[in-house]
């Protein structure tokens, strides 16, 4: 039976076999520096809450902001604040960071619920406060603060609370392993979230290439015996896990440009985000660690590792046995939406789901040629855009026309680039176009000097 799905999309080779069977390995380094960028989310950057020389505990707040759309940052180790200053981050830019020298003791401070003077577990009316205090953001990569997402605008009735376990990005297995190894936490987390939205169904959406996760999560939801919760298997198609696509596949609802999921009655969170919600509400634990797939054909022992935030990509790669040969490309994330890294000496942050290192044999390094007008990019675009036209407009620097053609609705999924026989850098030009329009909007909104 064909499952309902969105239009467009592609079927790249999934590469998941390298780590699909690898159980999550806990790795806690016993020393060295951990680096915590002050901006790991969409919204206002944080300001340091510590100073150089301070002793900090695991779970102690390092930085926060008064802004509503923001999320605090916590130390994932115990140790000493060694520096506060600019450091290189995954996208290759210098960002303000707190640097902590790890003492290897993992001495933990008071939990959040205790600090906030709340009961354990927290009462539903305190959920958003705890989720904000725990620094929870969309850990599928979007990094949007979760307390904002769980507070839909007045008057919106939430009918579907969707847990995104699609993990459509090739090579990655961190969500898959989490569903296999912690289904009880996820099921209970979903039940807690549903208490905020009494009219909602709780749906865990998983692509059918993860049959064990589908079965495990189904059994766990059954165990809780709550008829509002179920698993919804999804067609294997990239980008099934993109928010708008998954909402379309699960509910049939289309989100108009500029609208929010809540406008069509949906809230959608990634499985790791749900895990963190559970840990915060029941144990008072903030975001300290995450699971990362370290994979690719040049990684000696690909695997899934649960690591403290702030450790360097280099250390993580060494933990996976290092490289068998020099990679030509190392990405933070998967091959479709991952960010190409210039250095391994950058910290893991809340939104990092994988490290993918590829040899020249497997990293496609195409040479661009002229557009053939074949239309394959249009067929692939899940946002129903005309990527070849957007590309043309960006190259002309006609950003007004780019905007009018819907360029700002591009979700940078990479389907057009993947499908283009002329190897046009379509996603990259769309990304550049969006950045130019955003910069222009900021300039217009900026106060006159
Ligand atoms: S134009 Fe944007 S949304 Fe459409 S396929 Fe390309 S990257 Fe994806
Ligand atoms: S897929 Fe590539 S070659 Fe074909 S129309 Fe789009 S940009 Fe041109």
Short mmCIF file of C-alpha atoms and ligand atoms in Angstrom, two decimals:
data_model
loop_
_atom_site.label_atom_id
_atom_site.label_comp_id
_atom_site.label_asym_id
_atom_site.label_seq_id
_atom_site.Cartn_x
_atom_site.Cartn_y
_atom_site.Cartn_z
CA UNK A 1 0.00 0.00 0.00
CA UNK A 2 1.39 3.42 -0.95
CA UNK A 3 1.72 5.69 2.04
CA UNK A 4 0.50 9.27 1.75
CA UNK A 5 3.42 11.62 1.15
CA UNK A 6 4.53 14.99 -0.18
CA UNK A 7 5.25 15.80 -3.83
CA UNK A 8 8.83 15.91 -5.14
CA UNK A 9 11.79 14.59 -3.21
CA UNK A 10 14.59 12.19 -4.17
CA UNK A 11 15.97 8.77 -3.24
CA UNK A 12 19.70 9.10 -2.54
CA UNK A 13 21.66 5.97 -1.49
CA UNK A 14 21.15 5.84 2.27
CA UNK A 15 24.57 4.72 3.56
CA UNK A 16 22.94 3.87 6.90
CA UNK A 17 24.28 0.30 7.11
CA UNK A 18 27.65 1.59 8.35
CA UNK A 19 26.20 2.51 11.76
CA UNK A 20 22.62 1.16 11.88
CA UNK A 21 23.56 -1.81 14.09
CA UNK A 22 26.06 0.07 16.26
CA UNK A 23 24.72 0.53 19.79
CA UNK A 24 25.30 3.97 21.28
CA UNK A 25 28.66 4.14 23.05
CA UNK A 26 29.02 6.60 25.93
CA UNK A 27 32.24 8.59 25.68
CA UNK A 28 33.28 10.93 28.46
CA UNK A 29 36.72 12.46 27.94
CA UNK A 30 38.85 12.62 31.08
CA UNK A 31 40.50 15.98 30.39
CA UNK A 32 41.14 18.66 27.80
CA UNK A 33 39.19 21.75 26.80
CA UNK A 34 35.49 21.84 26.01
CA UNK A 35 34.20 24.79 24.01
CA UNK A 36 30.67 26.17 24.31
CA UNK A 37 29.58 28.74 21.69
CA UNK A 38 27.16 31.32 23.11
CA UNK A 39 24.90 30.98 20.08
CA UNK A 40 23.74 27.38 19.52
CA UNK A 41 20.13 28.20 18.64
CA UNK A 42 17.93 30.46 16.53
CA UNK A 43 17.34 33.69 18.41
CA UNK A 44 19.31 35.97 20.69
CA UNK A 45 22.86 34.93 21.63
CA UNK A 46 23.56 34.29 25.30
CA UNK A 47 25.84 36.32 27.57
CA UNK A 48 28.29 34.56 29.87
CA UNK A 49 27.02 33.76 33.39
CA UNK A 50 30.54 32.77 34.55
CA UNK A 51 33.96 34.39 34.48
CA UNK A 52 37.47 33.20 33.83
CA UNK A 53 38.82 31.10 36.71
CA UNK A 54 35.38 30.01 38.02
CA UNK A 55 34.98 26.38 39.01
CA UNK A 56 31.91 24.89 37.30
CA UNK A 57 29.98 21.68 37.78
CA UNK A 58 28.33 19.48 35.16
CA UNK A 59 24.89 20.96 34.61
CA UNK A 60 25.89 24.46 35.73
CA UNK A 61 24.69 27.34 33.57
CA UNK A 62 27.47 28.98 31.55
CA UNK A 63 25.42 31.52 29.62
CA UNK A 64 21.88 32.83 29.19
CA UNK A 65 19.84 35.68 27.75
CA UNK A 66 16.78 37.66 28.86
CA UNK A 67 15.26 37.31 25.38
CA UNK A 68 12.24 35.02 25.00
CA UNK A 69 13.62 33.44 21.82
CA UNK A 70 16.89 32.10 23.17
CA UNK A 71 18.17 29.12 25.19
CA UNK A 72 20.78 28.86 27.95
CA UNK A 73 24.03 26.91 27.62
CA UNK A 74 25.33 24.52 30.32
CA UNK A 75 28.66 22.99 31.13
CA UNK A 76 28.68 19.31 30.21
CA UNK A 77 31.68 18.60 32.47
CA UNK A 78 33.04 19.78 35.78
CA UNK A 79 36.19 21.89 35.66
CA UNK A 80 37.44 25.45 35.44
CA UNK A 81 36.50 28.27 33.09
CA UNK A 82 39.72 28.81 31.19
CA UNK A 83 38.68 31.54 28.79
CA UNK A 84 35.77 33.48 27.32
CA UNK A 85 36.47 34.64 23.80
CA UNK A 86 36.24 33.91 20.08
CA UNK A 87 36.82 30.37 18.83
CA UNK A 88 36.31 28.70 15.47
CA UNK A 89 32.95 26.91 15.09
CA UNK A 90 31.55 24.33 12.65
CA UNK A 91 30.50 26.80 9.90
CA UNK A 92 34.06 28.17 9.91
CA UNK A 93 33.25 31.46 11.63
CA UNK A 94 34.67 32.82 14.87
CA UNK A 95 32.05 32.93 17.63
CA UNK A 96 32.17 34.02 21.25
CA UNK A 97 32.61 30.91 23.42
CA UNK A 98 33.11 29.80 27.01
CA UNK A 99 36.08 27.42 27.31
CA UNK A 100 36.07 24.92 30.20
CA UNK A 101 39.08 22.83 31.25
CA UNK A 102 37.64 19.40 32.04
CA UNK A 103 38.76 17.93 35.40
CA UNK A 104 37.43 14.49 34.41
CA UNK A 105 35.34 14.16 37.58
CA UNK A 106 31.90 14.85 36.05
CA UNK A 107 30.81 16.28 39.38
CA UNK A 108 27.18 17.33 38.96
CA UNK A 109 25.50 20.39 40.47
CA UNK A 110 21.91 20.70 41.78
CA UNK A 111 19.30 19.74 39.22
CA UNK A 112 17.11 22.32 37.50
CA UNK A 113 13.91 21.38 39.33
CA UNK A 114 15.68 21.86 42.65
CA UNK A 115 17.14 25.19 41.52
CA UNK A 116 13.72 26.40 40.35
CA UNK A 117 12.09 25.16 43.58
CA UNK A 118 9.76 22.82 41.66
CA UNK A 119 8.42 19.35 42.41
CA UNK A 120 9.74 16.25 40.64
CA UNK A 121 8.30 15.63 38.08
CA UNK A 122 7.34 19.20 37.25
CA UNK A 123 3.63 20.05 37.16
CA UNK A 124 2.20 20.70 33.64
CA UNK A 125 1.77 24.45 34.29
CA UNK A 126 5.55 24.62 34.85
CA UNK A 127 6.57 22.66 31.75
CA UNK A 128 7.44 25.61 29.50
CA UNK A 129 9.41 27.28 32.26
CA UNK A 130 11.45 24.10 32.83
CA UNK A 131 11.97 23.50 29.09
CA UNK A 132 13.26 27.07 28.69
CA UNK A 133 15.49 26.72 31.74
CA UNK A 134 16.92 23.43 30.41
CA UNK A 135 18.12 25.06 27.18
CA UNK A 136 16.15 22.70 24.94
CA UNK A 137 16.17 23.49 21.22
CA UNK A 138 15.24 21.54 18.09
CA UNK A 139 17.98 18.92 18.10
CA UNK A 140 17.24 17.67 14.60
CA UNK A 141 19.40 20.58 13.47
CA UNK A 142 16.96 23.50 13.34
CA UNK A 143 17.86 24.60 16.89
CA UNK A 144 14.67 26.62 17.36
CA UNK A 145 13.99 27.06 21.11
CA UNK A 146 11.47 24.39 22.13
CA UNK A 147 9.60 26.45 24.76
CA UNK A 148 8.64 28.87 21.95
CA UNK A 149 7.49 26.03 19.72
CA UNK A 150 5.34 24.56 22.51
CA UNK A 151 3.59 27.90 23.08
CA UNK A 152 1.43 28.30 19.94
CA UNK A 153 -0.21 31.67 19.28
CA UNK A 154 -3.50 32.31 21.09
CA UNK A 155 -6.50 30.59 19.52
CA UNK A 156 -4.62 27.77 17.73
CA UNK A 157 -6.02 24.33 18.54
CA UNK A 158 -3.31 21.67 18.32
CA UNK A 159 -4.68 18.46 16.81
CA UNK A 160 -1.42 16.67 16.00
CA UNK A 161 1.69 16.50 18.14
CA UNK A 162 4.20 14.87 15.77
CA UNK A 163 7.46 13.30 16.92
CA UNK A 164 9.91 13.37 14.05
CA UNK A 165 11.74 10.05 13.88
CA UNK A 166 11.95 10.03 10.08
CA UNK A 167 15.73 10.56 9.99
CA UNK A 168 15.67 10.79 6.20
CA UNK A 169 19.18 12.24 5.94
CA UNK A 170 21.46 9.51 4.52
CA UNK A 171 24.21 7.98 6.72
CA UNK A 172 22.78 9.17 10.07
CA UNK A 173 21.46 6.79 12.74
CA UNK A 174 21.42 8.86 15.93
CA UNK A 175 17.62 9.13 16.02
CA UNK A 176 17.18 5.52 14.97
CA UNK A 177 19.43 4.30 17.81
CA UNK A 178 17.66 6.55 20.31
CA UNK A 179 14.29 5.02 19.38
CA UNK A 180 15.74 1.50 19.68
CA UNK A 181 17.57 2.08 22.96
CA UNK A 182 15.33 4.53 24.85
CA UNK A 183 11.76 3.92 23.62
CA UNK A 184 10.37 4.10 27.18
CA UNK A 185 11.71 7.62 27.70
CA UNK A 186 10.35 8.76 24.34
CA UNK A 187 6.91 7.24 24.93
CA UNK A 188 6.65 8.78 28.40
CA UNK A 189 7.96 12.09 27.03
CA UNK A 190 5.21 12.10 24.42
CA UNK A 191 2.59 11.45 27.08
CA UNK A 192 3.92 14.40 29.12
CA UNK A 193 3.75 16.68 26.07
CA UNK A 194 0.19 15.60 25.29
CA UNK A 195 -0.90 16.87 28.70
CA UNK A 196 -0.26 20.38 27.28
CA UNK A 197 -2.45 19.70 24.23
CA UNK A 198 -5.50 17.73 25.36
CA UNK A 199 -7.09 17.70 21.90
CA UNK A 200 -4.01 16.37 20.13
CA UNK A 201 -3.08 12.93 18.88
CA UNK A 202 0.55 12.00 19.57
CA UNK A 203 2.16 10.53 16.45
CA UNK A 204 5.68 9.14 16.12
CA UNK A 205 6.59 9.33 12.42
CA UNK A 206 9.28 6.88 11.28
CA UNK A 207 10.42 5.96 7.75
CA UNK A 208 9.79 2.33 6.80
CA UNK A 209 13.53 1.66 6.38
CA UNK A 210 13.66 1.47 10.20
CA UNK A 211 11.31 -1.48 10.86
CA UNK A 212 12.86 -2.29 14.26
CA UNK A 213 12.32 1.27 15.46
CA UNK A 214 8.73 1.14 14.22
CA UNK A 215 8.14 -2.09 16.13
CA UNK A 216 9.94 -0.99 19.30
CA UNK A 217 8.17 2.35 19.50
CA UNK A 218 4.78 0.75 18.72
CA UNK A 219 5.21 -1.76 21.57
CA UNK A 220 6.23 0.98 23.96
CA UNK A 221 3.26 3.21 23.10
CA UNK A 222 0.99 0.18 23.49
CA UNK A 223 2.51 -0.52 26.91
CA UNK A 224 1.39 2.91 28.11
CA UNK A 225 -2.12 2.12 26.88
CA UNK A 226 -2.92 5.70 25.87
CA UNK A 227 -5.20 5.55 22.81
CA UNK A 228 -4.11 9.03 21.71
CA UNK A 229 -0.60 7.82 20.79
CA UNK A 230 0.50 5.83 17.74
CA UNK A 231 3.35 5.25 15.30
CA UNK A 232 2.85 6.39 11.70
CA UNK A 233 5.22 4.62 9.23
CA UNK A 234 6.39 6.92 6.43
CA UNK A 235 7.53 6.42 2.85
CA UNK A 236 11.31 6.39 2.48
CA UNK A 237 11.91 9.57 0.55
CA UNK A 238 14.22 12.49 1.15
CA UNK A 239 13.42 15.07 2.71
CA UNK A 240 10.62 13.22 4.55
CA UNK A 241 11.91 14.57 7.87
CA UNK A 242 11.67 18.24 6.85
CA UNK A 243 9.00 19.83 9.00
CA UNK A 244 6.62 20.89 6.23
CA UNK A 245 7.00 17.62 4.34
CA UNK A 246 6.37 15.44 7.37
CA UNK A 247 3.30 17.45 8.36
CA UNK A 248 1.98 16.99 4.80
CA UNK A 249 2.66 13.24 4.90
CA UNK A 250 1.18 12.64 8.36
CA UNK A 251 -1.83 14.97 8.36
CA UNK A 252 -2.42 15.99 4.73
CA UNK A 253 -2.13 19.64 5.80
CA UNK A 254 -0.16 22.12 3.67
CA UNK A 255 1.56 24.94 5.51
CA UNK A 256 1.21 28.12 3.43
CA UNK A 257 4.34 30.26 2.95
CA UNK A 258 4.99 32.32 6.06
CA UNK A 259 2.64 30.25 8.25
CA UNK A 260 3.60 28.14 11.26
CA UNK A 261 2.84 24.45 11.86
CA UNK A 262 0.55 25.59 14.70
CA UNK A 263 -1.54 27.51 12.11
CA UNK A 264 -2.62 24.14 10.68
CA UNK A 265 -2.96 22.52 14.12
CA UNK A 266 0.47 20.87 14.37
CA UNK A 267 3.45 20.85 16.64
CA UNK A 268 6.45 18.82 15.56
CA UNK A 269 9.56 17.94 17.56
CA UNK A 270 12.56 15.73 16.84
CA UNK A 271 12.99 12.51 18.87
CA UNK A 272 16.12 13.80 20.64
CA UNK A 273 14.27 16.99 21.56
CA UNK A 274 11.51 14.84 23.07
CA UNK A 275 14.12 12.88 25.02
CA UNK A 276 15.51 16.12 26.46
CA UNK A 277 12.01 17.32 27.38
CA UNK A 278 11.47 14.12 29.36
CA UNK A 279 14.84 14.40 31.12
CA UNK A 280 14.20 18.03 32.06
CA UNK A 281 10.64 17.52 33.33
CA UNK A 282 11.30 14.34 35.30
CA UNK A 283 14.94 14.66 36.42
CA UNK A 284 15.70 18.36 36.05
CA UNK A 285 18.53 17.59 33.58
CA UNK A 286 19.41 20.30 31.04
CA UNK A 287 20.90 19.69 27.58
CA UNK A 288 24.39 18.34 28.30
CA UNK A 289 25.06 15.51 25.85
CA UNK A 290 23.90 14.20 22.52
CA UNK A 291 24.19 11.17 20.25
CA UNK A 292 26.27 11.62 17.12
CA UNK A 293 26.81 9.22 14.21
CA UNK A 294 30.46 9.29 13.13
CA UNK A 295 30.52 7.68 9.72
CA UNK A 296 31.77 7.65 6.14
CA UNK A 297 34.07 5.43 4.08
CA UNK A 298 37.31 6.76 5.59
CA UNK A 299 36.28 6.39 9.26
CA UNK A 300 38.07 3.36 10.73
CA UNK A 301 35.29 2.33 13.19
CA UNK A 302 32.06 4.13 12.35
CA UNK A 303 29.64 4.27 15.27
CA UNK A 304 27.11 6.19 17.32
CA UNK A 305 28.53 8.03 20.31
CA UNK A 306 26.87 9.84 23.18
CA UNK A 307 29.26 12.68 23.99
CA UNK A 308 29.28 15.80 26.15
CA UNK A 309 28.54 18.96 24.18
CA UNK A 310 31.64 21.06 23.64
CA UNK A 311 34.09 18.27 22.77
CA UNK A 312 36.00 18.75 19.56
CA UNK A 313 35.16 17.01 16.32
CA UNK A 314 38.79 15.87 16.21
CA UNK A 315 38.51 14.05 19.53
CA UNK A 316 35.27 12.42 18.45
CA UNK A 317 36.81 11.23 15.18
CA UNK A 318 39.78 9.81 17.12
CA UNK A 319 37.32 7.95 19.32
CA UNK A 320 35.95 6.36 16.14
CA UNK A 321 39.44 5.13 15.25
CA UNK A 322 40.48 8.12 13.13
CA UNK A 323 40.70 8.13 9.34
CA UNK A 324 42.10 5.33 7.18
CA UNK A 325 43.11 7.95 4.60
CA UNK A 326 42.76 11.72 4.31
CA UNK A 327 39.12 12.60 3.61
CA UNK A 328 38.42 15.08 0.83
CA UNK A 329 35.27 16.19 2.60
CA UNK A 330 34.16 16.22 6.23
CA UNK A 331 30.61 17.31 6.92
CA UNK A 332 28.78 18.16 10.13
CA UNK A 333 25.47 16.38 9.45
CA UNK A 334 24.58 14.20 6.48
CA UNK A 335 25.47 14.49 2.79
CA UNK A 336 22.32 16.39 1.78
CA UNK A 337 22.15 19.19 4.35
CA UNK A 338 25.43 18.87 6.22
CA UNK A 339 27.89 21.73 6.58
CA UNK A 340 31.31 21.22 5.00
CA UNK A 341 33.99 21.82 7.66
CA UNK A 342 37.38 23.42 7.14
CA UNK A 343 38.83 22.24 10.45
CA UNK A 344 38.22 19.39 12.90
CA UNK A 345 39.19 21.65 15.80
CA UNK A 346 35.66 22.91 16.34
CA UNK A 347 33.16 22.01 19.06
CA UNK A 348 30.13 19.73 18.90
CA UNK A 349 26.98 21.78 19.60
CA UNK A 350 23.32 21.04 20.36
CA UNK A 351 22.34 20.73 16.69
CA UNK A 352 25.17 18.41 15.54
CA UNK A 353 23.72 15.04 14.56
CA UNK A 354 26.60 13.48 12.65
CA UNK A 355 30.14 13.72 11.35
CA UNK A 356 30.51 12.32 7.85
CA UNK A 357 34.00 11.91 6.35
CA UNK A 358 34.29 10.90 2.70
CA UNK A 359 37.10 9.85 0.38
CA UNK A 360 37.49 11.19 -3.14
CA UNK A 361 35.82 7.98 -4.39
CA UNK A 362 32.57 8.59 -2.55
CA UNK A 363 32.43 12.39 -2.27
CA UNK A 364 30.96 13.62 -5.50
CA UNK A 365 32.95 16.70 -6.42
CA UNK A 366 31.14 17.60 -9.63
CA UNK A 367 32.14 20.08 -12.30
CA UNK A 368 29.35 22.51 -13.08
CA UNK A 369 28.11 22.84 -16.67
CA UNK A 370 25.36 24.78 -18.45
CA UNK A 371 21.71 24.21 -17.64
CA UNK A 372 20.09 21.68 -20.00
CA UNK A 373 16.56 22.92 -19.27
CA UNK A 374 15.56 19.34 -18.45
CA UNK A 375 13.29 20.27 -15.52
CA UNK A 376 14.62 17.57 -13.18
CA UNK A 377 15.31 20.13 -10.45
CA UNK A 378 11.67 21.25 -10.62
CA UNK A 379 10.45 17.65 -10.34
CA UNK A 380 12.62 17.11 -7.25
CA UNK A 381 11.82 20.32 -5.37
CA UNK A 382 9.47 19.49 -2.46
CA UNK A 383 8.65 23.20 -2.06
CA UNK A 384 7.35 23.39 -5.64
CA UNK A 385 9.90 26.03 -6.62
CA UNK A 386 11.77 26.39 -9.92
CA UNK A 387 15.37 25.99 -8.77
CA UNK A 388 16.91 26.64 -12.21
CA UNK A 389 15.17 30.01 -12.32
CA UNK A 390 16.13 30.90 -8.74
CA UNK A 391 19.73 30.01 -9.58
CA UNK A 392 19.62 32.25 -12.64
CA UNK A 393 18.20 35.18 -10.64
CA UNK A 394 20.81 34.88 -7.89
CA UNK A 395 23.61 34.82 -10.44
CA UNK A 396 22.11 38.03 -11.92
CA UNK A 397 21.97 39.41 -8.35
CA UNK A 398 18.31 40.19 -8.92
CA UNK A 399 17.26 39.49 -5.36
CA UNK A 400 13.90 41.23 -5.72
CA UNK A 401 12.92 38.80 -8.48
CA UNK A 402 14.39 35.93 -6.44
CA UNK A 403 12.10 36.85 -3.55
CA UNK A 404 9.09 37.23 -5.85
CA UNK A 405 9.77 33.77 -7.27
CA UNK A 406 9.48 32.30 -3.76
CA UNK A 407 13.20 31.86 -3.13
CA UNK A 408 12.81 32.56 0.59
CA UNK A 409 10.65 29.41 0.87
CA UNK A 410 13.61 27.22 -0.12
CA UNK A 411 14.37 24.82 2.72
CA UNK A 412 17.92 24.17 1.40
CA UNK A 413 17.21 20.44 1.22
CA UNK A 414 19.62 19.77 -1.66
CA UNK A 415 17.14 17.75 -3.80
CA UNK A 416 17.58 20.03 -6.83
CA UNK A 417 21.38 19.79 -6.74
CA UNK A 418 21.20 16.03 -6.29
CA UNK A 419 18.91 15.63 -9.31
CA UNK A 420 20.69 18.03 -11.67
CA UNK A 421 22.56 16.28 -14.54
CA UNK A 422 24.53 19.49 -15.17
CA UNK A 423 25.76 19.55 -11.56
CA UNK A 424 24.53 23.11 -11.08
CA UNK A 425 25.15 24.42 -7.54
CA UNK A 426 21.45 25.14 -7.15
CA UNK A 427 21.12 24.75 -3.39
CA UNK A 428 24.20 26.89 -2.80
CA UNK A 429 22.90 29.71 -4.99
CA UNK A 430 19.51 29.57 -3.22
CA UNK A 431 21.30 29.74 0.12
CA UNK A 432 23.28 32.77 -1.13
CA UNK A 433 20.09 34.40 -2.41
CA UNK A 434 18.34 33.93 0.92
CA UNK A 435 21.34 35.34 2.79
CA UNK A 436 21.41 38.41 0.50
CA UNK A 437 17.66 39.07 0.98
CA UNK A 438 17.97 38.62 4.76
CA UNK A 439 20.93 41.02 4.90
CA UNK A 440 18.97 43.56 2.84
CA UNK A 441 15.93 43.24 5.14
CA UNK A 442 18.15 43.76 8.20
CA UNK A 443 19.71 46.83 6.62
CA UNK A 444 16.27 48.33 5.93
CA UNK A 445 15.11 47.51 9.47
CA UNK A 446 18.27 48.85 11.08
CA UNK A 447 17.94 52.21 12.87
CA UNK A 448 19.37 55.18 10.91
CA UNK A 449 22.58 56.62 12.33
S1 LIG B 1 15.11 24.96 -4.40
FE1 LIG B 1 15.46 24.70 -2.21
S2 LIG B 1 13.67 23.58 -1.48
FE2 LIG B 1 13.74 23.32 -3.69
S3 LIG B 1 14.91 21.43 -4.01
FE3 LIG B 1 16.37 23.10 -4.11
S4 LIG B 1 17.18 23.27 -2.07
FE4 LIG B 1 15.29 22.06 -1.90
S1 LIG B 2 18.06 19.99 -13.35
FE1 LIG B 2 19.88 21.21 -13.79
S2 LIG B 2 20.08 21.07 -15.99
FE2 LIG B 2 17.99 20.42 -15.50
S3 LIG B 2 16.75 22.34 -15.61
FE3 LIG B 2 17.40 22.12 -13.50
S4 LIG B 2 19.29 23.32 -13.42
FE4 LIG B 2 18.92 22.93 -15.55
#
